[in-house]
């Protein structure tokens, strides 16, 4: 049983580490701008409320804040869509049922709150919160970003990792995702070295 659990953990670490090839995360030379699949997340992007408490109505912070350009807004939507799919895959490989459900649809991705009952009056968007800002209620988009961040925190806990308190706040979500990938890769390589050594002893 212990060998089976070890093999499962090793496979999980390998699959999550391999996600770097699909959704590479990096930091630009300025030390603050994060990228996912080469898409930059502007450090000053107004996507985090100041008071980071979950709310679908108040949102906190300054809901009237706007993006510097339409290009920045589209970059953020694309990056959040990539992150949404990445979180979904990490949860699948980790056998984790996330508190909030990522609905990956590229730059039109959503987060779903299963605790909100769907009724005929709110079946369209009652429990779905957009991970993009164009043409939607800003406070719902801010809530979606928070839901995604809370899912990432859940994955950190599952893998025994502490959150990275990156600055600016827009970097935290992506810094934590990058940390999960890096640690899983290190754990996989460590386990692989142990397996190679055991194989050598068995055949020696």
mmCIF file of N, CA, C and O in Angstrom, residues 63-99:
data_model
loop_
_atom_site.group_PDB
_atom_site.id
_atom_site.type_symbol
_atom_site.label_atom_id
_atom_site.label_comp_id
_atom_site.label_asym_id
_atom_site.label_seq_id
_atom_site.Cartn_x
_atom_site.Cartn_y
_atom_site.Cartn_z
ATOM 1 N N UNK A 63 -14.068 49.794 -6.972
ATOM 2 C CA UNK A 63 -14.701 49.194 -8.132
ATOM 3 C C UNK A 63 -14.674 50.070 -9.365
ATOM 4 O O UNK A 63 -14.914 49.607 -10.466
ATOM 5 N N UNK A 64 -14.407 51.355 -9.230
ATOM 6 C CA UNK A 64 -14.418 52.242 -10.384
ATOM 7 C C UNK A 64 -13.073 52.262 -11.108
ATOM 8 O O UNK A 64 -12.950 52.899 -12.149
ATOM 9 N N UNK A 65 -12.053 51.600 -10.541
ATOM 10 C CA UNK A 65 -10.747 51.580 -11.180
ATOM 11 C C UNK A 65 -10.862 50.960 -12.564
ATOM 12 O O UNK A 65 -11.626 50.031 -12.780
ATOM 13 N N UNK A 66 -10.072 51.453 -13.494
ATOM 14 C CA UNK A 66 -10.135 50.950 -14.860
ATOM 15 C C UNK A 66 -8.741 50.568 -15.341
ATOM 16 O O UNK A 66 -7.731 50.960 -14.761
ATOM 17 N N UNK A 67 -8.700 49.800 -16.434
ATOM 18 C CA UNK A 67 -7.431 49.386 -17.013
ATOM 19 C C UNK A 67 -6.807 50.532 -17.798
ATOM 20 O O UNK A 67 -7.504 51.421 -18.299
ATOM 21 N N UNK A 68 -5.485 50.486 -17.921
ATOM 22 C CA UNK A 68 -4.775 51.539 -18.644
ATOM 23 C C UNK A 68 -5.144 51.551 -20.115
ATOM 24 O O UNK A 68 -5.161 52.603 -20.760
ATOM 25 N N UNK A 69 -5.427 50.357 -20.658
ATOM 26 C CA UNK A 69 -5.768 50.253 -22.080
ATOM 27 C C UNK A 69 -6.606 49.001 -22.300
ATOM 28 O O UNK A 69 -6.656 48.104 -21.450
ATOM 29 N N UNK A 70 -7.255 48.951 -23.449
ATOM 30 C CA UNK A 70 -8.037 47.771 -23.810
ATOM 31 C C UNK A 70 -7.121 46.555 -23.957
ATOM 32 O O UNK A 70 -7.528 45.421 -23.684
ATOM 33 N N UNK A 71 -5.879 46.820 -24.364
ATOM 34 C CA UNK A 71 -4.920 45.724 -24.496
ATOM 35 C C UNK A 71 -4.607 45.081 -23.161
ATOM 36 O O UNK A 71 -4.523 43.853 -23.059
ATOM 37 N N UNK A 72 -4.415 45.909 -22.124
ATOM 38 C CA UNK A 72 -4.173 45.369 -20.779
ATOM 39 C C UNK A 72 -5.356 44.545 -20.300
ATOM 40 O O UNK A 72 -5.193 43.486 -19.697
ATOM 41 N N UNK A 73 -6.553 45.044 -20.556
ATOM 42 C CA UNK A 73 -7.767 44.338 -20.144
ATOM 43 C C UNK A 73 -7.852 42.969 -20.807
ATOM 44 O O UNK A 73 -8.194 41.979 -20.171
ATOM 45 N N UNK A 74 -7.513 42.909 -22.091
ATOM 46 C CA UNK A 74 -7.559 41.636 -22.812
ATOM 47 C C UNK A 74 -6.452 40.696 -22.345
ATOM 48 O O UNK A 74 -6.664 39.485 -22.244
ATOM 49 N N UNK A 75 -5.268 41.241 -22.048
ATOM 50 C CA UNK A 75 -4.174 40.419 -21.524
ATOM 51 C C UNK A 75 -4.571 39.768 -20.208
ATOM 52 O O UNK A 75 -4.307 38.579 -19.975
ATOM 53 N N UNK A 76 -5.202 40.552 -19.328
ATOM 54 C CA UNK A 76 -5.624 40.029 -18.030
ATOM 55 C C UNK A 76 -6.660 38.931 -18.213
ATOM 56 O O UNK A 76 -6.596 37.881 -17.569
ATOM 57 N N UNK A 77 -7.634 39.145 -19.101
ATOM 58 C CA UNK A 77 -8.666 38.125 -19.338
ATOM 59 C C UNK A 77 -8.049 36.844 -19.879
ATOM 60 O O UNK A 77 -8.423 35.735 -19.468
ATOM 61 N N UNK A 78 -7.088 36.981 -20.786
ATOM 62 C CA UNK A 78 -6.422 35.800 -21.350
ATOM 63 C C UNK A 78 -5.603 35.077 -20.285
ATOM 64 O O UNK A 78 -5.649 33.849 -20.173
ATOM 65 N N UNK A 79 -4.852 35.856 -19.490
ATOM 66 C CA UNK A 79 -4.024 35.250 -18.436
ATOM 67 C C UNK A 79 -4.889 34.548 -17.393
ATOM 68 O O UNK A 79 -4.562 33.439 -16.951
ATOM 69 N N UNK A 80 -5.996 35.166 -16.994
ATOM 70 C CA UNK A 80 -6.887 34.538 -16.019
ATOM 71 C C UNK A 80 -7.533 33.285 -16.603
ATOM 72 O O UNK A 80 -7.756 32.303 -15.885
ATOM 73 N N UNK A 81 -7.819 33.297 -17.901
ATOM 74 C CA UNK A 81 -8.356 32.102 -18.545
ATOM 75 C C UNK A 81 -7.359 30.958 -18.529
ATOM 76 O O UNK A 81 -7.720 29.802 -18.247
ATOM 77 N N UNK A 82 -6.092 31.270 -18.811
ATOM 78 C CA UNK A 82 -5.043 30.247 -18.730
ATOM 79 C C UNK A 82 -4.927 29.718 -17.298
ATOM 80 O O UNK A 82 -4.826 28.499 -17.078
ATOM 81 N N UNK A 83 -4.923 30.642 -16.338
ATOM 82 C CA UNK A 83 -4.797 30.237 -14.930
ATOM 83 C C UNK A 83 -5.980 29.376 -14.507
ATOM 84 O O UNK A 83 -5.829 28.415 -13.744
ATOM 85 N N UNK A 84 -7.165 29.712 -14.995
ATOM 86 C CA UNK A 84 -8.365 28.950 -14.676
ATOM 87 C C UNK A 84 -8.222 27.499 -15.130
ATOM 88 O O UNK A 84 -8.509 26.558 -14.374
ATOM 89 N N UNK A 85 -7.765 27.302 -16.366
ATOM 90 C CA UNK A 85 -7.581 25.929 -16.873
ATOM 91 C C UNK A 85 -6.462 25.221 -16.136
ATOM 92 O O UNK A 85 -6.554 24.025 -15.829
ATOM 93 N N UNK A 86 -5.392 25.946 -15.825
ATOM 94 C CA UNK A 86 -4.277 25.359 -15.086
ATOM 95 C C UNK A 86 -4.717 24.871 -13.714
ATOM 96 O O UNK A 86 -4.370 23.757 -13.289
ATOM 97 N N UNK A 87 -5.501 25.676 -13.010
ATOM 98 C CA UNK A 87 -6.008 25.282 -11.683
ATOM 99 C C UNK A 87 -6.906 24.050 -11.806
ATOM 100 O O UNK A 87 -6.846 23.132 -10.981
ATOM 101 N N UNK A 88 -7.730 24.035 -12.835
ATOM 102 C CA UNK A 88 -8.620 22.888 -13.059
ATOM 103 C C UNK A 88 -7.827 21.603 -13.261
ATOM 104 O O UNK A 88 -8.156 20.548 -12.691
ATOM 105 N N UNK A 89 -6.754 21.669 -14.051
ATOM 106 C CA UNK A 89 -5.918 20.488 -14.294
ATOM 107 C C UNK A 89 -5.164 20.077 -13.038
ATOM 108 O O UNK A 89 -5.044 18.889 -12.738
ATOM 109 N N UNK A 90 -4.646 21.052 -12.294
ATOM 110 C CA UNK A 90 -3.940 20.731 -11.053
ATOM 111 C C UNK A 90 -4.858 20.002 -10.074
ATOM 112 O O UNK A 90 -4.450 19.030 -9.425
ATOM 113 N N UNK A 91 -6.087 20.476 -9.969
ATOM 114 C CA UNK A 91 -7.045 19.843 -9.065
ATOM 115 C C UNK A 91 -7.366 18.417 -9.524
ATOM 116 O O UNK A 91 -7.461 17.496 -8.706
ATOM 117 N N UNK A 92 -7.503 18.245 -10.816
ATOM 118 C CA UNK A 92 -7.794 16.915 -11.364
ATOM 119 C C UNK A 92 -6.665 15.941 -11.057
ATOM 120 O O UNK A 92 -6.900 14.818 -10.599
ATOM 121 N N UNK A 93 -5.439 16.364 -11.298
ATOM 122 C CA UNK A 93 -4.284 15.489 -11.067
ATOM 123 C C UNK A 93 -4.048 15.255 -9.577
ATOM 124 O O UNK A 93 -3.501 14.223 -9.185
ATOM 125 N N UNK A 94 -4.439 16.224 -8.744
ATOM 126 C CA UNK A 94 -4.257 16.097 -7.292
ATOM 127 C C UNK A 94 -5.424 15.395 -6.614
ATOM 128 O O UNK A 94 -5.409 15.206 -5.394
ATOM 129 N N UNK A 95 -6.464 15.062 -7.394
ATOM 130 C CA UNK A 95 -7.677 14.420 -6.866
ATOM 131 C C UNK A 95 -8.316 15.292 -5.786
ATOM 132 O O UNK A 95 -8.700 14.828 -4.709
ATOM 133 N N UNK A 96 -8.431 16.584 -6.102
ATOM 134 C CA UNK A 96 -8.975 17.556 -5.156
ATOM 135 C C UNK A 96 -10.293 18.110 -5.695
ATOM 136 O O UNK A 96 -10.388 18.486 -6.873
ATOM 137 N N UNK A 97 -11.288 18.142 -4.830
ATOM 138 C CA UNK A 97 -12.555 18.788 -5.170
ATOM 139 C C UNK A 97 -12.486 20.230 -4.691
ATOM 140 O O UNK A 97 -12.491 20.497 -3.484
ATOM 141 N N UNK A 98 -12.398 21.165 -5.616
ATOM 142 C CA UNK A 98 -12.214 22.567 -5.277
ATOM 143 C C UNK A 98 -13.496 23.185 -4.727
ATOM 144 O O UNK A 98 -14.607 22.787 -5.083
ATOM 145 N N UNK A 99 -13.306 24.178 -3.869
ATOM 146 C CA UNK A 99 -14.457 24.870 -3.291
ATOM 147 C C UNK A 99 -15.251 25.590 -4.373
ATOM 148 O O UNK A 99 -16.484 25.592 -4.376
#
